[in-house]
Amino acid sequence: MTKLKTAVLISGRGSNLQALIDACGQPDFPAEIVLVFSNVADAYGLERARKAGIPTAAISHRDFATRDAFDMAMDAKLTEAKAEFICLAGFMRLLSATFVRKWQGRIVNIHPSLLPAFKGMHVHEQAIAAGVKVSGCTVHYVIPELDSGPTILQEKVPVQPGDTADTLAARVLEAEHRIYPAALKMIAEGRVRLEQDRAIFA
Ligand code: GRF
């Protein structure tokens, strides 16, 4: 089986990365992780990758004068690793339009809300402040606009009375770990693709 060569971009603890590593460890999973890239040298996710024997690269955005220059350096690493597809997993950098356009249709993100609700930061605080009874998570294609782009998969998660941002985050995270591998499987099997600005499901 030819597996989809996937790079995962992280900035932190990498629990979604771990879910992807575990899924890719299954012999019949249609994707493999060829690179874990971080803009933060001591991101715990890099440790997870090393433990799994996956190549890693870390380049600090602070070493570059512009967003474009950093994105070009990152792109060079992705090309070197022969990555065909990118999963953003807690990657805390805005991407330049040039980079996103180059990878259009081949880059996805996971966000801890039911988009288009609650974009940006402090997502669970936003959900609790809004008083919603249901939140969740979304895997979506990346477009230049932040936390936008066609949805691939979503899972609903109840908001319980007395939830704090932390308790809600923990419940949503469990769902994230289910839908991210499921979405990557769909993509790698060609069951979803991006056409213009729409996700097309086979
Ligand atoms: C997740 O909640 C993800 O949805 C968001 O950032 C968080 C990353 O967590 N984009 P982790 O590093 O995967 O544990």
PDB file of C-alpha atoms and ligand atoms in Angstrom:
ATOM      1  CA  MET A   1       0.000   0.000   0.000  1.00  0.00           C
ATOM      2  CA  THR A   2       1.317   3.476  -0.870  1.00  0.00           C
ATOM      3  CA  LYS A   3       0.896   5.630   2.189  1.00  0.00           C
ATOM      4  CA  LEU A   4       0.265   9.367   2.181  1.00  0.00           C
ATOM      5  CA  LYS A   5       3.497  11.012   3.322  1.00  0.00           C
ATOM      6  CA  THR A   6       2.345  13.381   6.037  1.00  0.00           C
ATOM      7  CA  ALA A   7       4.130  16.081   8.030  1.00  0.00           C
ATOM      8  CA  VAL A   8       2.712  17.206  11.370  1.00  0.00           C
ATOM      9  CA  LEU A   9       3.360  20.787  12.519  1.00  0.00           C
ATOM     10  CA  ILE A  10       3.284  21.433  16.251  1.00  0.00           C
ATOM     11  CA  SER A  11       4.225  24.041  18.843  1.00  0.00           C
ATOM     12  CA  GLY A  12       3.533  22.237  22.115  1.00  0.00           C
ATOM     13  CA  ARG A  13       2.524  19.092  23.952  1.00  0.00           C
ATOM     14  CA  GLY A  14       1.430  17.200  20.847  1.00  0.00           C
ATOM     15  CA  SER A  15      -1.417  15.044  22.134  1.00  0.00           C
ATOM     16  CA  ASN A  16      -3.099  15.219  18.717  1.00  0.00           C
ATOM     17  CA  LEU A  17       0.247  14.330  17.166  1.00  0.00           C
ATOM     18  CA  GLN A  18       0.296  11.281  19.459  1.00  0.00           C
ATOM     19  CA  ALA A  19      -3.162  10.245  18.235  1.00  0.00           C
ATOM     20  CA  LEU A  20      -1.866  10.504  14.650  1.00  0.00           C
ATOM     21  CA  ILE A  21       1.327   8.593  15.508  1.00  0.00           C
ATOM     22  CA  ASP A  22      -0.745   5.814  17.092  1.00  0.00           C
ATOM     23  CA  ALA A  23      -3.064   5.601  14.081  1.00  0.00           C
ATOM     24  CA  CYS A  24      -0.165   5.583  11.607  1.00  0.00           C
ATOM     25  CA  GLY A  25       1.364   2.746  13.629  1.00  0.00           C
ATOM     26  CA  GLN A  26      -1.454   0.463  12.482  1.00  0.00           C
ATOM     27  CA  PRO A  27      -0.216  -1.593   9.520  1.00  0.00           C
ATOM     28  CA  ASP A  28      -3.294  -0.937   7.394  1.00  0.00           C
ATOM     29  CA  PHE A  29      -3.465   2.846   8.044  1.00  0.00           C
ATOM     30  CA  PRO A  30      -3.166   4.700   4.712  1.00  0.00           C
ATOM     31  CA  ALA A  31      -0.855   7.506   5.920  1.00  0.00           C
ATOM     32  CA  GLU A  32       2.618   7.696   7.458  1.00  0.00           C
ATOM     33  CA  ILE A  33       4.327  10.546   9.295  1.00  0.00           C
ATOM     34  CA  VAL A  34       7.557  11.514   7.542  1.00  0.00           C
ATOM     35  CA  LEU A  35       8.334  14.626   9.619  1.00  0.00           C
ATOM     36  CA  VAL A  36       7.292  16.351  12.814  1.00  0.00           C
ATOM     37  CA  PHE A  37       8.156  20.022  12.562  1.00  0.00           C
ATOM     38  CA  SER A  38       8.054  22.561  15.387  1.00  0.00           C
ATOM     39  CA  ASN A  39       8.730  26.264  15.669  1.00  0.00           C
ATOM     40  CA  VAL A  40       9.499  25.641  19.367  1.00  0.00           C
ATOM     41  CA  ALA A  41      12.679  23.646  20.032  1.00  0.00           C
ATOM     42  CA  ASP A  42      11.551  22.177  23.371  1.00  0.00           C
ATOM     43  CA  ALA A  43       7.980  21.313  22.358  1.00  0.00           C
ATOM     44  CA  TYR A  44       7.078  18.031  24.082  1.00  0.00           C
ATOM     45  CA  GLY A  45       5.616  16.739  20.842  1.00  0.00           C
ATOM     46  CA  LEU A  46       9.151  16.495  19.395  1.00  0.00           C
ATOM     47  CA  GLU A  47       9.945  14.034  22.188  1.00  0.00           C
ATOM     48  CA  ARG A  48       6.881  11.976  21.250  1.00  0.00           C
ATOM     49  CA  ALA A  49       8.105  11.867  17.644  1.00  0.00           C
ATOM     50  CA  ARG A  50      11.619  10.846  18.633  1.00  0.00           C
ATOM     51  CA  LYS A  51      10.199   8.036  20.812  1.00  0.00           C
ATOM     52  CA  ALA A  52       8.273   6.806  17.777  1.00  0.00           C
ATOM     53  CA  GLY A  53      11.380   6.999  15.568  1.00  0.00           C
ATOM     54  CA  ILE A  54       9.953   9.791  13.396  1.00  0.00           C
ATOM     55  CA  PRO A  55      12.310  12.442  11.932  1.00  0.00           C
ATOM     56  CA  THR A  56      11.967  15.864  13.545  1.00  0.00           C
ATOM     57  CA  ALA A  57      12.945  19.414  12.663  1.00  0.00           C
ATOM     58  CA  ALA A  58      12.759  22.547  14.784  1.00  0.00           C
ATOM     59  CA  ILE A  59      13.261  26.041  13.441  1.00  0.00           C
ATOM     60  CA  SER A  60      12.432  29.099  15.516  1.00  0.00           C
ATOM     61  CA  HIS A  61      10.362  31.762  13.823  1.00  0.00           C
ATOM     62  CA  ARG A  62      12.359  34.247  15.923  1.00  0.00           C
ATOM     63  CA  ASP A  63      15.385  33.659  13.701  1.00  0.00           C
ATOM     64  CA  PHE A  64      13.597  35.172  10.686  1.00  0.00           C
ATOM     65  CA  ALA A  65      12.792  38.775   9.879  1.00  0.00           C
ATOM     66  CA  THR A  66       9.514  38.041   8.132  1.00  0.00           C
ATOM     67  CA  ARG A  67       6.729  35.469   8.199  1.00  0.00           C
ATOM     68  CA  ASP A  68       7.439  34.644   4.556  1.00  0.00           C
ATOM     69  CA  ALA A  69      11.107  33.909   5.264  1.00  0.00           C
ATOM     70  CA  PHE A  70      10.216  31.542   8.129  1.00  0.00           C
ATOM     71  CA  ASP A  71       7.546  29.829   6.046  1.00  0.00           C
ATOM     72  CA  MET A  72      10.062  29.331   3.215  1.00  0.00           C
ATOM     73  CA  ALA A  73      12.541  27.687   5.595  1.00  0.00           C
ATOM     74  CA  MET A  74       9.754  25.449   6.895  1.00  0.00           C
ATOM     75  CA  ASP A  75       8.686  24.636   3.350  1.00  0.00           C
ATOM     76  CA  ALA A  76      12.259  23.576   2.527  1.00  0.00           C
ATOM     77  CA  LYS A  77      12.187  21.075   5.421  1.00  0.00           C
ATOM     78  CA  LEU A  78       8.843  19.707   4.234  1.00  0.00           C
ATOM     79  CA  THR A  79      10.161  19.279   0.708  1.00  0.00           C
ATOM     80  CA  GLU A  80      13.340  17.629   1.983  1.00  0.00           C
ATOM     81  CA  ALA A  81      11.195  15.142   3.925  1.00  0.00           C
ATOM     82  CA  LYS A  82       9.132  14.512   0.754  1.00  0.00           C
ATOM     83  CA  ALA A  83       5.934  15.451   2.600  1.00  0.00           C
ATOM     84  CA  GLU A  84       2.808  15.330   0.447  1.00  0.00           C
ATOM     85  CA  PHE A  85       0.362  16.476   3.095  1.00  0.00           C
ATOM     86  CA  ILE A  86       0.368  18.632   6.253  1.00  0.00           C
ATOM     87  CA  CYS A  87      -1.563  18.244   9.501  1.00  0.00           C
ATOM     88  CA  LEU A  88      -1.442  21.276  11.785  1.00  0.00           C
ATOM     89  CA  ALA A  89      -1.728  20.030  15.363  1.00  0.00           C
ATOM     90  CA  GLY A  90      -1.492  22.869  17.833  1.00  0.00           C
ATOM     91  CA  PHE A  91       0.824  24.867  15.543  1.00  0.00           C
ATOM     92  CA  MET A  92       0.641  28.353  17.019  1.00  0.00           C
ATOM     93  CA  ARG A  93       1.806  30.387  14.031  1.00  0.00           C
ATOM     94  CA  LEU A  94      -0.224  32.166  11.417  1.00  0.00           C
ATOM     95  CA  LEU A  95       0.787  30.929   7.980  1.00  0.00           C
ATOM     96  CA  SER A  96       1.541  33.271   5.081  1.00  0.00           C
ATOM     97  CA  ALA A  97      -0.899  33.316   2.186  1.00  0.00           C
ATOM     98  CA  THR A  98       1.954  32.179  -0.089  1.00  0.00           C
ATOM     99  CA  PHE A  99       2.549  29.059   1.999  1.00  0.00           C
ATOM    100  CA  VAL A 100      -1.156  28.260   2.319  1.00  0.00           C
ATOM    101  CA  ARG A 101      -1.729  28.711  -1.415  1.00  0.00           C
ATOM    102  CA  LYS A 102       1.181  26.390  -2.206  1.00  0.00           C
ATOM    103  CA  TRP A 103      -0.293  23.647   0.022  1.00  0.00           C
ATOM    104  CA  GLN A 104      -3.957  24.393  -0.728  1.00  0.00           C
ATOM    105  CA  GLY A 105      -5.972  21.172  -0.528  1.00  0.00           C
ATOM    106  CA  ARG A 106      -3.022  19.406   1.091  1.00  0.00           C
ATOM    107  CA  ILE A 107      -3.133  21.077   4.527  1.00  0.00           C
ATOM    108  CA  VAL A 108      -5.624  20.616   7.343  1.00  0.00           C
ATOM    109  CA  ASN A 109      -6.035  21.846  10.922  1.00  0.00           C
ATOM    110  CA  ILE A 110      -7.849  20.746  14.054  1.00  0.00           C
ATOM    111  CA  HIS A 111      -9.669  23.349  16.117  1.00  0.00           C
ATOM    112  CA  PRO A 112     -11.332  22.732  19.508  1.00  0.00           C
ATOM    113  CA  SER A 113     -14.781  24.114  18.704  1.00  0.00           C
ATOM    114  CA  LEU A 114     -17.618  23.506  16.293  1.00  0.00           C
ATOM    115  CA  LEU A 115     -16.518  26.028  13.679  1.00  0.00           C
ATOM    116  CA  PRO A 116     -17.574  28.600  12.642  1.00  0.00           C
ATOM    117  CA  ALA A 117     -18.271  29.179  16.354  1.00  0.00           C
ATOM    118  CA  PHE A 118     -15.424  30.341  18.571  1.00  0.00           C
ATOM    119  CA  LYS A 119     -12.433  30.972  16.347  1.00  0.00           C
ATOM    120  CA  GLY A 120      -9.012  32.073  17.569  1.00  0.00           C
ATOM    121  CA  MET A 121      -7.674  31.714  21.109  1.00  0.00           C
ATOM    122  CA  HIS A 122      -9.333  30.924  24.466  1.00  0.00           C
ATOM    123  CA  VAL A 123     -11.884  28.822  22.666  1.00  0.00           C
ATOM    124  CA  HIS A 124     -13.310  27.029  25.706  1.00  0.00           C
ATOM    125  CA  GLU A 125     -13.582  30.279  27.674  1.00  0.00           C
ATOM    126  CA  GLN A 126     -15.535  31.680  24.723  1.00  0.00           C
ATOM    127  CA  ALA A 127     -17.872  28.648  24.694  1.00  0.00           C
ATOM    128  CA  ILE A 128     -18.533  28.853  28.436  1.00  0.00           C
ATOM    129  CA  ALA A 129     -19.056  32.621  28.318  1.00  0.00           C
ATOM    130  CA  ALA A 130     -21.555  32.152  25.484  1.00  0.00           C
ATOM    131  CA  GLY A 131     -23.453  29.593  27.579  1.00  0.00           C
ATOM    132  CA  VAL A 132     -23.659  26.974  24.832  1.00  0.00           C
ATOM    133  CA  LYS A 133     -24.784  23.453  25.792  1.00  0.00           C
ATOM    134  CA  VAL A 134     -22.803  21.807  23.022  1.00  0.00           C
ATOM    135  CA  SER A 135     -19.264  22.405  21.839  1.00  0.00           C
ATOM    136  CA  GLY A 136     -16.886  20.081  20.030  1.00  0.00           C
ATOM    137  CA  CYS A 137     -14.069  20.033  17.532  1.00  0.00           C
ATOM    138  CA  THR A 138     -13.491  20.444  13.820  1.00  0.00           C
ATOM    139  CA  VAL A 139     -10.975  19.168  11.281  1.00  0.00           C
ATOM    140  CA  HIS A 140     -10.950  21.545   8.319  1.00  0.00           C
ATOM    141  CA  TYR A 141      -8.950  22.415   5.228  1.00  0.00           C
ATOM    142  CA  VAL A 142      -6.677  25.402   5.794  1.00  0.00           C
ATOM    143  CA  ILE A 143      -7.261  28.586   3.834  1.00  0.00           C
ATOM    144  CA  PRO A 144      -5.463  31.901   4.397  1.00  0.00           C
ATOM    145  CA  GLU A 145      -8.185  33.122   6.789  1.00  0.00           C
ATOM    146  CA  LEU A 146      -7.603  31.791  10.342  1.00  0.00           C
ATOM    147  CA  ASP A 147      -9.796  28.914  11.604  1.00  0.00           C
ATOM    148  CA  SER A 148     -11.861  28.970   8.432  1.00  0.00           C
ATOM    149  CA  GLY A 149     -11.959  26.639   5.472  1.00  0.00           C
ATOM    150  CA  PRO A 150     -14.197  23.722   4.524  1.00  0.00           C
ATOM    151  CA  THR A 151     -15.049  21.213   7.234  1.00  0.00           C
ATOM    152  CA  ILE A 152     -13.951  17.595   6.898  1.00  0.00           C
ATOM    153  CA  LEU A 153     -15.162  16.152  10.227  1.00  0.00           C
ATOM    154  CA  GLN A 154     -16.731  17.461  13.417  1.00  0.00           C
ATOM    155  CA  GLU A 155     -17.681  15.826  16.714  1.00  0.00           C
ATOM    156  CA  LYS A 156     -20.087  17.289  19.228  1.00  0.00           C
ATOM    157  CA  VAL A 157     -19.180  17.370  22.920  1.00  0.00           C
ATOM    158  CA  PRO A 158     -21.628  18.360  25.678  1.00  0.00           C
ATOM    159  CA  VAL A 159     -20.871  21.324  27.908  1.00  0.00           C
ATOM    160  CA  GLN A 160     -21.748  20.247  31.479  1.00  0.00           C
ATOM    161  CA  PRO A 161     -23.023  22.541  34.214  1.00  0.00           C
ATOM    162  CA  GLY A 162     -20.050  23.683  36.271  1.00  0.00           C
ATOM    163  CA  ASP A 163     -17.557  23.102  33.448  1.00  0.00           C
ATOM    164  CA  THR A 164     -14.422  25.228  33.517  1.00  0.00           C
ATOM    165  CA  ALA A 165     -12.343  25.902  30.419  1.00  0.00           C
ATOM    166  CA  ASP A 166     -10.030  23.102  31.605  1.00  0.00           C
ATOM    167  CA  THR A 167     -12.698  20.431  32.150  1.00  0.00           C
ATOM    168  CA  LEU A 168     -14.324  21.271  28.825  1.00  0.00           C
ATOM    169  CA  ALA A 169     -10.931  21.290  27.066  1.00  0.00           C
ATOM    170  CA  ALA A 170     -10.181  17.800  28.410  1.00  0.00           C
ATOM    171  CA  ARG A 171     -13.523  16.430  27.172  1.00  0.00           C
ATOM    172  CA  VAL A 172     -13.112  18.053  23.752  1.00  0.00           C
ATOM    173  CA  LEU A 173      -9.532  16.778  23.484  1.00  0.00           C
ATOM    174  CA  GLU A 174     -10.748  13.163  23.703  1.00  0.00           C
ATOM    175  CA  ALA A 175     -12.964  13.834  20.688  1.00  0.00           C
ATOM    176  CA  GLU A 176     -10.075  15.552  18.860  1.00  0.00           C
ATOM    177  CA  HIS A 177      -8.027  12.394  19.258  1.00  0.00           C
ATOM    178  CA  ARG A 178     -10.809  10.430  17.561  1.00  0.00           C
ATOM    179  CA  ILE A 179     -11.596  12.709  14.639  1.00  0.00           C
ATOM    180  CA  TYR A 180      -8.082  13.733  13.584  1.00  0.00           C
ATOM    181  CA  PRO A 181      -6.925  10.197  12.717  1.00  0.00           C
ATOM    182  CA  ALA A 182     -10.360   9.501  11.192  1.00  0.00           C
ATOM    183  CA  ALA A 183     -10.087  12.595   8.984  1.00  0.00           C
ATOM    184  CA  LEU A 184      -6.543  11.749   7.882  1.00  0.00           C
ATOM    185  CA  LYS A 185      -7.735   8.261   6.961  1.00  0.00           C
ATOM    186  CA  MET A 186     -10.578   9.703   4.853  1.00  0.00           C
ATOM    187  CA  ILE A 187      -8.158  12.036   3.085  1.00  0.00           C
ATOM    188  CA  ALA A 188      -5.526   9.372   2.454  1.00  0.00           C
ATOM    189  CA  GLU A 189      -8.158   7.037   1.049  1.00  0.00           C
ATOM    190  CA  GLY A 190      -9.347   9.760  -1.310  1.00  0.00           C
ATOM    191  CA  ARG A 191     -12.778   9.928   0.330  1.00  0.00           C
ATOM    192  CA  VAL A 192     -12.598  13.713   0.623  1.00  0.00           C
ATOM    193  CA  ARG A 193     -10.818  16.393  -1.370  1.00  0.00           C
ATOM    194  CA  LEU A 194     -10.810  20.155  -1.692  1.00  0.00           C
ATOM    195  CA  GLU A 195     -12.199  21.590  -4.905  1.00  0.00           C
ATOM    196  CA  GLN A 196     -12.171  25.384  -5.219  1.00  0.00           C
ATOM    197  CA  ASP A 197     -13.455  26.327  -1.784  1.00  0.00           C
ATOM    198  CA  ARG A 198     -15.553  23.250  -1.041  1.00  0.00           C
ATOM    199  CA  ALA A 199     -14.853  19.865   0.528  1.00  0.00           C
ATOM    200  CA  ILE A 200     -16.066  17.147  -1.833  1.00  0.00           C
ATOM    201  CA  PHE A 201     -16.934  13.788  -0.273  1.00  0.00           C
ATOM    202  CA  ALA A 202     -16.696  10.642  -2.385  1.00  0.00           C
TER     203      ALA A 202
HETATM  204  C1  GRF B   1      -5.743  21.316  20.509  1.00  0.00           C
HETATM  205  O1  GRF B   1      -6.810  21.648  21.347  1.00  0.00           O
HETATM  206  C2  GRF B   1      -6.021  21.709  19.087  1.00  0.00           C
HETATM  207  O2  GRF B   1      -7.361  21.602  18.752  1.00  0.00           O
HETATM  208  C3  GRF B   1      -5.599  23.154  19.061  1.00  0.00           C
HETATM  209  O3  GRF B   1      -4.457  23.202  19.879  1.00  0.00           O
HETATM  210  C4  GRF B   1      -4.498  22.140  20.823  1.00  0.00           C
HETATM  211  C5  GRF B   1      -3.230  21.345  20.666  1.00  0.00           C
HETATM  212  O4  GRF B   1      -3.115  20.344  21.645  1.00  0.00           O
HETATM  213  N1  GRF B   1      -5.386  23.593  17.711  1.00  0.00           N
HETATM  214  P1  GRF B   1      -2.030  19.216  21.475  1.00  0.00           P
HETATM  215  O5  GRF B   1      -0.681  19.907  21.327  1.00  0.00           O
HETATM  216  O6  GRF B   1      -2.377  18.412  20.267  1.00  0.00           O
HETATM  217  O7  GRF B   1      -2.089  18.405  22.731  1.00  0.00           O
END
